[in-house]
C-alpha cells in the first residue's frame, strides 16, 4: 500500500535564549491562539492547509515585533 503525504510549509519559530520563560510562554500561547483562530475561521482546516502561511503570517509578524523571536517558513515533506 502506498500513501502520498502532501508537501506543506510550516513556521519554525525560535524565541531568544535569554528571554524570560514566562514571556516566551506568553508568546507561545498567542501563537497557539493564531492557529485556533485560523481553524475556526476556516471550518477546522489545519496548519497543513495551503493558505495557512499566507493567512497567518501578518499576525505572526506582529507578535514577532512584540516578542523578538525569529522565524522561517520551511518546506516539509
PDB file of C-alpha atoms in Angstrom:
ATOM      1  CA  UNK A   1       0.000   0.000   0.000  1.00  0.00           C
ATOM      2  CA  UNK A   2       1.236   3.470  -0.811  1.00  0.00           C
ATOM      3  CA  UNK A   3       0.291   6.712   0.847  1.00  0.00           C
ATOM      4  CA  UNK A   4       1.118  10.106  -0.532  1.00  0.00           C
ATOM      5  CA  UNK A   5       1.893  12.694   2.091  1.00  0.00           C
ATOM      6  CA  UNK A   6       1.413  16.168   0.698  1.00  0.00           C
ATOM      7  CA  UNK A   7       4.180  18.688   0.873  1.00  0.00           C
ATOM      8  CA  UNK A   8       3.381  21.592   3.155  1.00  0.00           C
ATOM      9  CA  UNK A   9       5.070  24.571   4.747  1.00  0.00           C
ATOM     10  CA  UNK A  10       5.338  25.406   8.412  1.00  0.00           C
ATOM     11  CA  UNK A  11       6.631  28.159  10.643  1.00  0.00           C
ATOM     12  CA  UNK A  12       9.852  27.436  12.534  1.00  0.00           C
ATOM     13  CA  UNK A  13       9.860  29.830  15.485  1.00  0.00           C
ATOM     14  CA  UNK A  14      12.765  30.480  17.827  1.00  0.00           C
ATOM     15  CA  UNK A  15      12.494  32.693  20.897  1.00  0.00           C
ATOM     16  CA  UNK A  16      15.650  34.388  22.170  1.00  0.00           C
ATOM     17  CA  UNK A  17      17.566  32.146  24.569  1.00  0.00           C
ATOM     18  CA  UNK A  18      17.906  34.957  27.106  1.00  0.00           C
ATOM     19  CA  UNK A  19      14.170  35.714  27.168  1.00  0.00           C
ATOM     20  CA  UNK A  20      12.313  35.291  30.440  1.00  0.00           C
ATOM     21  CA  UNK A  21      10.468  31.945  30.301  1.00  0.00           C
ATOM     22  CA  UNK A  22       7.153  33.485  31.362  1.00  0.00           C
ATOM     23  CA  UNK A  23       7.313  35.944  28.461  1.00  0.00           C
ATOM     24  CA  UNK A  24       8.210  33.166  25.993  1.00  0.00           C
ATOM     25  CA  UNK A  25       5.295  31.078  27.297  1.00  0.00           C
ATOM     26  CA  UNK A  26       3.004  34.074  26.804  1.00  0.00           C
ATOM     27  CA  UNK A  27       4.237  34.414  23.227  1.00  0.00           C
ATOM     28  CA  UNK A  28       3.677  30.699  22.541  1.00  0.00           C
ATOM     29  CA  UNK A  29       0.157  30.979  23.917  1.00  0.00           C
ATOM     30  CA  UNK A  30      -0.557  33.825  21.499  1.00  0.00           C
ATOM     31  CA  UNK A  31       0.916  31.858  18.601  1.00  0.00           C
ATOM     32  CA  UNK A  32      -1.260  28.893  19.542  1.00  0.00           C
ATOM     33  CA  UNK A  33      -4.262  31.206  19.538  1.00  0.00           C
ATOM     34  CA  UNK A  34      -3.449  32.216  15.953  1.00  0.00           C
ATOM     35  CA  UNK A  35      -3.721  28.545  14.977  1.00  0.00           C
ATOM     36  CA  UNK A  36      -7.009  28.106  16.846  1.00  0.00           C
ATOM     37  CA  UNK A  37      -8.453  31.265  15.286  1.00  0.00           C
ATOM     38  CA  UNK A  38      -7.392  30.043  11.841  1.00  0.00           C
ATOM     39  CA  UNK A  39      -9.120  26.702  12.357  1.00  0.00           C
ATOM     40  CA  UNK A  40     -12.327  28.416  13.493  1.00  0.00           C
ATOM     41  CA  UNK A  41     -12.310  30.834  10.561  1.00  0.00           C
ATOM     42  CA  UNK A  42     -11.607  28.084   8.008  1.00  0.00           C
ATOM     43  CA  UNK A  43     -14.021  25.335   9.055  1.00  0.00           C
ATOM     44  CA  UNK A  44     -11.472  23.360  11.021  1.00  0.00           C
ATOM     45  CA  UNK A  45      -8.676  23.379   8.444  1.00  0.00           C
ATOM     46  CA  UNK A  46      -5.318  22.520   9.895  1.00  0.00           C
ATOM     47  CA  UNK A  47      -1.901  24.096   9.619  1.00  0.00           C
ATOM     48  CA  UNK A  48      -1.399  21.840   6.584  1.00  0.00           C
ATOM     49  CA  UNK A  49      -3.889  23.875   4.546  1.00  0.00           C
ATOM     50  CA  UNK A  50      -2.243  25.514   1.519  1.00  0.00           C
ATOM     51  CA  UNK A  51      -3.162  29.048   2.649  1.00  0.00           C
ATOM     52  CA  UNK A  52      -2.167  28.731   6.316  1.00  0.00           C
ATOM     53  CA  UNK A  53       1.164  30.564   5.987  1.00  0.00           C
ATOM     54  CA  UNK A  54      -0.207  33.421   3.884  1.00  0.00           C
ATOM     55  CA  UNK A  55      -3.268  33.839   6.086  1.00  0.00           C
ATOM     56  CA  UNK A  56      -1.368  33.794   9.381  1.00  0.00           C
ATOM     57  CA  UNK A  57       1.933  35.472   8.545  1.00  0.00           C
ATOM     58  CA  UNK A  58       0.736  39.046   9.262  1.00  0.00           C
ATOM     59  CA  UNK A  59      -0.337  38.016  12.785  1.00  0.00           C
ATOM     60  CA  UNK A  60       2.930  36.123  13.337  1.00  0.00           C
ATOM     61  CA  UNK A  61       4.924  39.176  12.195  1.00  0.00           C
ATOM     62  CA  UNK A  62       3.006  41.378  14.650  1.00  0.00           C
ATOM     63  CA  UNK A  63       3.889  39.013  17.500  1.00  0.00           C
ATOM     64  CA  UNK A  64       7.474  38.898  16.281  1.00  0.00           C
ATOM     65  CA  UNK A  65       7.720  42.639  16.819  1.00  0.00           C
ATOM     66  CA  UNK A  66       6.304  42.267  20.330  1.00  0.00           C
ATOM     67  CA  UNK A  67       8.356  39.226  21.432  1.00  0.00           C
ATOM     68  CA  UNK A  68      11.522  39.444  19.345  1.00  0.00           C
ATOM     69  CA  UNK A  69      11.527  35.855  18.106  1.00  0.00           C
ATOM     70  CA  UNK A  70      12.861  34.807  14.734  1.00  0.00           C
ATOM     71  CA  UNK A  71      11.004  32.635  12.301  1.00  0.00           C
ATOM     72  CA  UNK A  72      11.422  30.983   8.966  1.00  0.00           C
ATOM     73  CA  UNK A  73       8.991  29.181   6.739  1.00  0.00           C
ATOM     74  CA  UNK A  74      10.170  25.684   5.947  1.00  0.00           C
ATOM     75  CA  UNK A  75       9.016  23.314   3.214  1.00  0.00           C
ATOM     76  CA  UNK A  76       8.217  19.932   4.767  1.00  0.00           C
ATOM     77  CA  UNK A  77       7.517  16.700   3.054  1.00  0.00           C
TER      78      UNK A  77
END
